mmCIF file of C-alpha atoms and ligand atoms in Angstrom:
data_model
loop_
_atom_site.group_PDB
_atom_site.id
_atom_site.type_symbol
_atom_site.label_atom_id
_atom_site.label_comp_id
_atom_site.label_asym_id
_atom_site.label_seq_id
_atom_site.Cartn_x
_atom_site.Cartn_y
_atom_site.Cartn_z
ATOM 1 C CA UNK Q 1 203.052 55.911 90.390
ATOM 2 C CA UNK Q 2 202.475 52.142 90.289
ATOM 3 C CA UNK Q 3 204.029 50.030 92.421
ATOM 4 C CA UNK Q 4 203.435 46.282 92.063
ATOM 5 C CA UNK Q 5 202.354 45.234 95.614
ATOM 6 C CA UNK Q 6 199.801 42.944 96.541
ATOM 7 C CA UNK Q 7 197.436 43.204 98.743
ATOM 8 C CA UNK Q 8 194.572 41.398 100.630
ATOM 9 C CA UNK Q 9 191.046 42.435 101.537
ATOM 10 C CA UNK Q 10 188.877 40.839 103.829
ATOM 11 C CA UNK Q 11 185.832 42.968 103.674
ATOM 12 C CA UNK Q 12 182.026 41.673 104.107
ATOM 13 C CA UNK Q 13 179.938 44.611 102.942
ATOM 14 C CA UNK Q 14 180.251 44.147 99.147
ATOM 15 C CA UNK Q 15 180.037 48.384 98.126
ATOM 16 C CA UNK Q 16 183.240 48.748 100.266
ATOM 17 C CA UNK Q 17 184.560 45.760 98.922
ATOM 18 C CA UNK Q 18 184.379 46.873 95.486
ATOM 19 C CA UNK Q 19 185.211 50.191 96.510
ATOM 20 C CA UNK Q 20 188.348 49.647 98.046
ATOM 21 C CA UNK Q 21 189.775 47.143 94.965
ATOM 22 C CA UNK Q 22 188.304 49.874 92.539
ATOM 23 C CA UNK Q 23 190.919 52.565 93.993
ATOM 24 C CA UNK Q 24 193.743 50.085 95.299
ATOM 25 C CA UNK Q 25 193.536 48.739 91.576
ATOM 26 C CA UNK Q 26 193.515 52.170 89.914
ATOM 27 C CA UNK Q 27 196.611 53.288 91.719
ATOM 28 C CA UNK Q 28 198.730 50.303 90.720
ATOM 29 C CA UNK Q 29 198.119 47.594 93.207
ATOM 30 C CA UNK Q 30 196.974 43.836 92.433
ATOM 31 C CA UNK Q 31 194.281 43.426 94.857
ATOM 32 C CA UNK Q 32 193.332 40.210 96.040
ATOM 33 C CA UNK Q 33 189.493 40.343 98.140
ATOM 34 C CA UNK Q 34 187.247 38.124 99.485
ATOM 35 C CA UNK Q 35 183.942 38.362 101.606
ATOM 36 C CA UNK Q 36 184.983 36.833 104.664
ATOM 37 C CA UNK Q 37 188.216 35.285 106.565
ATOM 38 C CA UNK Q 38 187.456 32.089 104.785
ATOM 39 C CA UNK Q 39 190.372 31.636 102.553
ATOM 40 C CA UNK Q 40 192.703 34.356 103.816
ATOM 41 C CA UNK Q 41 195.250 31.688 104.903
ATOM 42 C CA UNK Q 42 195.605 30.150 101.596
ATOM 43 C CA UNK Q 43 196.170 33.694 100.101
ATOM 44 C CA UNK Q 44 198.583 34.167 102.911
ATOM 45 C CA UNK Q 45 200.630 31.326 102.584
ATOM 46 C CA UNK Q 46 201.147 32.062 99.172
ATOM 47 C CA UNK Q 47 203.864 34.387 100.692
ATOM 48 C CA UNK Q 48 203.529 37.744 98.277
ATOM 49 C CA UNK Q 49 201.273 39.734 99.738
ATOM 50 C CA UNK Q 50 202.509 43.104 101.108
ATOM 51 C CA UNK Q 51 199.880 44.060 102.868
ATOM 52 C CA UNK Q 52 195.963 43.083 104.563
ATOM 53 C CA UNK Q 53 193.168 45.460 104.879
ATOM 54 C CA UNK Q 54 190.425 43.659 107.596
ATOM 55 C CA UNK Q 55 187.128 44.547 108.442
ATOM 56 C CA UNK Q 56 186.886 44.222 112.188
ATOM 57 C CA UNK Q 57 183.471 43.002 111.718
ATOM 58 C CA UNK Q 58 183.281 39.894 109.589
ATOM 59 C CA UNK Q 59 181.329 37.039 109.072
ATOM 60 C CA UNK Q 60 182.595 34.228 110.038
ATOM 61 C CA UNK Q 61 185.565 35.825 112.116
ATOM 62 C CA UNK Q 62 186.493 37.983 114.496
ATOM 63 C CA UNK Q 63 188.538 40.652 112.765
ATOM 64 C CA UNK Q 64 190.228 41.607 115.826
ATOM 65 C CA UNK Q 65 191.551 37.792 116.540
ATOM 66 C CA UNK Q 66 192.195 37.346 112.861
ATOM 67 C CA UNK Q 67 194.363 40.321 113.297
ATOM 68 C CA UNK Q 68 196.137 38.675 115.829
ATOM 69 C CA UNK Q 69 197.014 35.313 113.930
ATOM 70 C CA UNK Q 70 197.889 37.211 110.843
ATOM 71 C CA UNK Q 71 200.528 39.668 112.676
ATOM 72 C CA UNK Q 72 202.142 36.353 114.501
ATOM 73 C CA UNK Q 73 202.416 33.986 111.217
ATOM 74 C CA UNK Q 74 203.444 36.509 108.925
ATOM 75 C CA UNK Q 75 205.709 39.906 108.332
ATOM 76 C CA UNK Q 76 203.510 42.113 106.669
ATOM 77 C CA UNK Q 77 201.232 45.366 106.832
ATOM 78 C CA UNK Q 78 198.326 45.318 108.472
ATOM 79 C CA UNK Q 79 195.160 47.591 108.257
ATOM 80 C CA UNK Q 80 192.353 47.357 109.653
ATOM 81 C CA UNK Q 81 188.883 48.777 109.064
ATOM 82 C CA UNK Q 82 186.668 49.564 111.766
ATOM 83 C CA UNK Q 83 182.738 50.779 111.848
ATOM 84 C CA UNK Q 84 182.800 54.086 113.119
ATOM 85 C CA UNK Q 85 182.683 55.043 117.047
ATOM 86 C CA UNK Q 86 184.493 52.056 117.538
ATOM 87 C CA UNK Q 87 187.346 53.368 119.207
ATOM 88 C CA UNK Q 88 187.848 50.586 121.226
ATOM 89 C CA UNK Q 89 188.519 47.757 118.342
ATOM 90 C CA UNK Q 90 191.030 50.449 116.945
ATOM 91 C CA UNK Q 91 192.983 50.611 119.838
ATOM 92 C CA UNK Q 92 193.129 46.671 120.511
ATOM 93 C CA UNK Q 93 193.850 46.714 116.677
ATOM 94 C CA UNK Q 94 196.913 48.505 116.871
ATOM 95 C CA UNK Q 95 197.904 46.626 120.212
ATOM 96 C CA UNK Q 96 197.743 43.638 118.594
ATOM 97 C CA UNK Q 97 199.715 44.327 115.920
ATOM 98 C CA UNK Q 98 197.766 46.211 113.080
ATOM 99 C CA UNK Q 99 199.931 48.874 111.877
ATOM 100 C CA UNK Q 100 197.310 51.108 110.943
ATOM 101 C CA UNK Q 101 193.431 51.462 110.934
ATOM 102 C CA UNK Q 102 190.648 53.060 108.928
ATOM 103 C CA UNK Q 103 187.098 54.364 110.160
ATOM 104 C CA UNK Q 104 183.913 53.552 107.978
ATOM 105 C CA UNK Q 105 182.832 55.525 106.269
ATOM 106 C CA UNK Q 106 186.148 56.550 104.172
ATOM 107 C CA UNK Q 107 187.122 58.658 101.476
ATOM 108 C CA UNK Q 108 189.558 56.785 98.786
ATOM 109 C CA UNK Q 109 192.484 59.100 99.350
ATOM 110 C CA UNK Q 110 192.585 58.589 103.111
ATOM 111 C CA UNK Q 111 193.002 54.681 102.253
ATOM 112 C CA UNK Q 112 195.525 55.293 99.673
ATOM 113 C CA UNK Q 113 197.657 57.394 102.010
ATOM 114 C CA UNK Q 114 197.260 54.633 104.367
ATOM 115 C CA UNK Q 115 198.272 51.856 102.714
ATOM 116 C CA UNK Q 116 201.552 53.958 101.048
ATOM 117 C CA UNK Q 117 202.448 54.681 104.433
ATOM 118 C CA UNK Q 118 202.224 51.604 106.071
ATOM 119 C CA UNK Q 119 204.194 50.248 103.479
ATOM 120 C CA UNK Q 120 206.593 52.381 103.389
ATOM 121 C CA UNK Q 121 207.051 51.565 106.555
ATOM 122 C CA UNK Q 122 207.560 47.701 106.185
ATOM 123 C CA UNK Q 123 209.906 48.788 103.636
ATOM 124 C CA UNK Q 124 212.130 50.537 105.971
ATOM 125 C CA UNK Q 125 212.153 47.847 108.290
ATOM 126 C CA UNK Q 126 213.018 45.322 105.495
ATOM 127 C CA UNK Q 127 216.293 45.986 104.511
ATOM 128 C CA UNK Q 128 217.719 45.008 108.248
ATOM 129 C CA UNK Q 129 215.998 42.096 108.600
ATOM 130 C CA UNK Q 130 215.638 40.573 105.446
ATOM 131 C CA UNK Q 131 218.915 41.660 104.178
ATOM 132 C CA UNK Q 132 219.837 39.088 106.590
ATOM 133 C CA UNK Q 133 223.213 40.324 107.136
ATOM 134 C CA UNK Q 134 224.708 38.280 110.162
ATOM 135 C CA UNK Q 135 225.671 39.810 113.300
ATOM 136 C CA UNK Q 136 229.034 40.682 113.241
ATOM 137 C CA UNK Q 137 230.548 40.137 116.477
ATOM 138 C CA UNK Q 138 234.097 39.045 117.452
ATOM 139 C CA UNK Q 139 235.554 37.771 121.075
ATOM 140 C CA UNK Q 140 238.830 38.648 122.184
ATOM 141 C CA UNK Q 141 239.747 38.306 125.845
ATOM 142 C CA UNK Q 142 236.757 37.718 127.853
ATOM 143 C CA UNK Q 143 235.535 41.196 125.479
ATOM 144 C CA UNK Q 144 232.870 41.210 122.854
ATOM 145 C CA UNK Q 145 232.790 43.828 120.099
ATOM 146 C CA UNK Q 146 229.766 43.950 118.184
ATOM 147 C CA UNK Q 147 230.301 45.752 114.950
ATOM 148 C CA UNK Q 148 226.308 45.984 113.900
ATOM 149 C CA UNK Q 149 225.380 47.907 117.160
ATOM 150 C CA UNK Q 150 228.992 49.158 117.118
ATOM 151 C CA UNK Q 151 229.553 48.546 120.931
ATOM 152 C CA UNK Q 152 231.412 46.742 123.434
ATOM 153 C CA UNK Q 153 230.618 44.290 126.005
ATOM 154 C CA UNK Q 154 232.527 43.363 129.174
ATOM 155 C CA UNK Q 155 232.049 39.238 129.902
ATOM 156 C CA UNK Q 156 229.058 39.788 132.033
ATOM 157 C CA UNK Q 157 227.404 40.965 129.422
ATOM 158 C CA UNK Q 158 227.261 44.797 130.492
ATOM 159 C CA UNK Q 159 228.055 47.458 127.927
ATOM 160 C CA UNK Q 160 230.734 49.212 128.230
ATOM 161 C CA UNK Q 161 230.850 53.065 126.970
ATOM 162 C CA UNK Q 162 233.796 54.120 124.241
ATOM 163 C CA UNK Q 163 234.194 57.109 122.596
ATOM 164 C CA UNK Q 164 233.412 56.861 118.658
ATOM 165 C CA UNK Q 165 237.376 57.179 118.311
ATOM 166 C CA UNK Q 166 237.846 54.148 120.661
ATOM 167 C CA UNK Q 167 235.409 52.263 119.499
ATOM 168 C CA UNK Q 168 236.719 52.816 115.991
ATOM 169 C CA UNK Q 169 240.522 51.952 116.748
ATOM 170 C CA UNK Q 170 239.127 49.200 118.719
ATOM 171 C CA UNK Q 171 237.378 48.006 115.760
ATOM 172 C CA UNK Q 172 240.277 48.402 113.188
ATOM 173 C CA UNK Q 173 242.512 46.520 115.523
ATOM 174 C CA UNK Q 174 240.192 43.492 116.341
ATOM 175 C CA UNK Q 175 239.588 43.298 112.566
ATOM 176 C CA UNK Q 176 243.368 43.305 111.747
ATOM 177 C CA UNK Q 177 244.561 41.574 114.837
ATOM 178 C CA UNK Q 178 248.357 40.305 114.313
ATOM 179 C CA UNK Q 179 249.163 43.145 111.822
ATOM 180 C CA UNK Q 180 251.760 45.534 112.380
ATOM 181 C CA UNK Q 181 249.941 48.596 111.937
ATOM 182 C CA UNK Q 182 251.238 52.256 111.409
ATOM 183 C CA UNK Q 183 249.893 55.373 113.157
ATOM 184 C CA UNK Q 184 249.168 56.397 110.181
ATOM 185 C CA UNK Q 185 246.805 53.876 109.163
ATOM 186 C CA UNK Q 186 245.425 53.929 112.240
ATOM 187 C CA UNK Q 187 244.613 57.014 111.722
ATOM 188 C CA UNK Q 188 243.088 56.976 108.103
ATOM 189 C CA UNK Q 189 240.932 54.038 109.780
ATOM 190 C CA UNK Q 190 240.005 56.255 112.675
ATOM 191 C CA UNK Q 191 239.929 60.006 111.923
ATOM 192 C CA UNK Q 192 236.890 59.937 109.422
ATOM 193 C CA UNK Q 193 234.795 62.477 110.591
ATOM 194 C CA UNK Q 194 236.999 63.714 113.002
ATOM 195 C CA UNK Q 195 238.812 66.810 113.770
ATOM 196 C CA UNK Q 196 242.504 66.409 112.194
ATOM 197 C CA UNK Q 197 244.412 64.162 114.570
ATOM 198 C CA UNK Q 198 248.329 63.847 115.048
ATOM 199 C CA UNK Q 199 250.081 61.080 115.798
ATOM 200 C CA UNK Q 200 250.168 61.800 119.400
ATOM 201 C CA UNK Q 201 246.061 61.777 119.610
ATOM 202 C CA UNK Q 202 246.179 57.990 118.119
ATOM 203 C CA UNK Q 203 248.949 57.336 121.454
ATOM 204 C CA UNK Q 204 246.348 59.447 123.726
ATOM 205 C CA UNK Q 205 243.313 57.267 122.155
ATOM 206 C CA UNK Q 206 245.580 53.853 122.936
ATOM 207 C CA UNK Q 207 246.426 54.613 126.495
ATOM 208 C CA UNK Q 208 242.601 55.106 126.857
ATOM 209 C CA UNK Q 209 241.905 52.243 125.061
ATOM 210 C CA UNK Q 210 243.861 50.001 126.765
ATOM 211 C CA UNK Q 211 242.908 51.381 130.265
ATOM 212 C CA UNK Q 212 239.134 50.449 129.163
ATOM 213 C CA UNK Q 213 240.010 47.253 128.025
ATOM 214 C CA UNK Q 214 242.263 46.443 131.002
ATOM 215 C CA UNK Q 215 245.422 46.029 128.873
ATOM 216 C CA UNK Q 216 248.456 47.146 131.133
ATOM 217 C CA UNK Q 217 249.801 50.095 129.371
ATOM 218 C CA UNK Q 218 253.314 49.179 131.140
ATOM 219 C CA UNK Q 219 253.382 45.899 129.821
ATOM 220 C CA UNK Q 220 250.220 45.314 127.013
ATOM 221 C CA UNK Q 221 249.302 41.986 126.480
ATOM 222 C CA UNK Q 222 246.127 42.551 123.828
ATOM 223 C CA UNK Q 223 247.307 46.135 121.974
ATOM 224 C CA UNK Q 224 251.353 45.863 121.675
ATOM 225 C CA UNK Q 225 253.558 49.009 120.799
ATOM 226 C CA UNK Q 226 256.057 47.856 117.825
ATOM 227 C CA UNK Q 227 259.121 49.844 118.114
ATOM 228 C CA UNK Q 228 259.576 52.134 114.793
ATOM 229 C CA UNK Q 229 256.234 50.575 113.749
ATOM 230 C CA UNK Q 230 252.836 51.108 115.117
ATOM 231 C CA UNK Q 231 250.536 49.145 116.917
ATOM 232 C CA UNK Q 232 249.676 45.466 117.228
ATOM 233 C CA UNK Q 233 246.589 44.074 118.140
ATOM 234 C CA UNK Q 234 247.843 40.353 119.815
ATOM 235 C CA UNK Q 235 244.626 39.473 121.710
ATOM 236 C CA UNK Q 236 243.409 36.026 119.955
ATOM 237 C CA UNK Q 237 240.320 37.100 118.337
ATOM 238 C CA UNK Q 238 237.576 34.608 117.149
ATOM 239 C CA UNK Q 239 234.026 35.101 115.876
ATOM 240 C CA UNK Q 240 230.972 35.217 118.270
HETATM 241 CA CA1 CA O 301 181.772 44.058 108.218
#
């Protein structure tokens, strides 16, 4: 299985060096190495490379502190290789930031396994972050509903626990506010996953919702009942 990732070495002792690209290369990566931390940055900023194997023990640097730099100027994988015994620089390795490390001496499968996981990894954590999909979060009332983390927030800031029904119909209604809306497309909007609801439920799940939100069920000001219609959400919503 090839995949096209890129990687870095930083790697001193020459056999390892060689022995690392030699099965990196065979299973499909495009290896980039180099003797010593000399050079890394200019590979680095260069912006495609997945992923950085470094020796903890190098020349010229210190592979822990290199480590360091590398995990705060840039999102990618990090493994480190460590002599071994050294249980210490493997520890500060992965509290620094390395995502994984690998004892000398090593077999070629172990580092293959390591650097498909760790990537794997990075790739999980991509889509969120680099999708880059804004926060969606609206303000109504002194309220803030934040659809991405799908929760609600009174205005000091504190959470504030809903049901997933509430926090659905709340949803629905801040992103339709000033629409007349039916029970029974409240209900196709709420009643998803759950068990079948009746019209009643969606009138239960309002009077809760409005108690929670401190809407006066006697006289609503943010959810209004529409006579013969449904529901109104009049609360002046804006993004936040
Ligand atoms: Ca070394």
């Amino acid at each position: 299985m090839a995949l096209s990732k890129n990687l870095a070495i930083v790697e001193d002792d020459a056999d390892i060096r060689a022995l690392l690209e030699r099965c990196l290369g065979a299973d499909g990566y495009r290896v980039t190495s180099m003797p010593a931390a000399a050079g890394l940055d200019e590979v680095l900023a260069g912006g495609d490379i997945d992923l950085v194997i470094v020796d903890v023990g190098l020349p010229d640097a210190d592979g822990l502190a290199l480590t360091r730099r590398i995990r705060q100027d840039h999102d990618l994988g990090i493994i480190i290789v460590s002599g071994r015994g050294d249980l210490t620089d493997r520890i500060v390795g992965l509290e620094i930031g390395a995502d994984d490390y690998i004892t000398k001496p090593f077999e070629p499968r172990e580092v293959l396994a390591r650097v498909r996981s760790v990537l794997r990894r990075a790739e999980r954590r991509k889509p969120a972050k680099e999708a880059g999909e804004p926060r969606r979060r609206f303000a109504f009332h002194g309220w803030t509903i934040d659809l991405t983390s799908q929760s609600l927030i009174d205005a000091d800031g504190a959470p504030v626990a809903l049901t997933s029904g509430e926090y659905k119909l709340l949803e629905t209604f801040v992103t339709h506010a000033n629409r007349v809306l039916s029970r029974d497309q409240l209900l196709d909007f709420v009643c998803t996953n759950d068990a079948p609801a009746f019209d009643r439920s969606i009138d239960v799940r309002i009077g809760r919702l409005r108690r929670k939100i401190g809407d006066n069920s006697a006289k609503p000001s943010l959810i209004k009942t529409v006579r013969n219609g449904g529901y109104m959400f009049a609360g002046a919503v804006t993004a936040a």
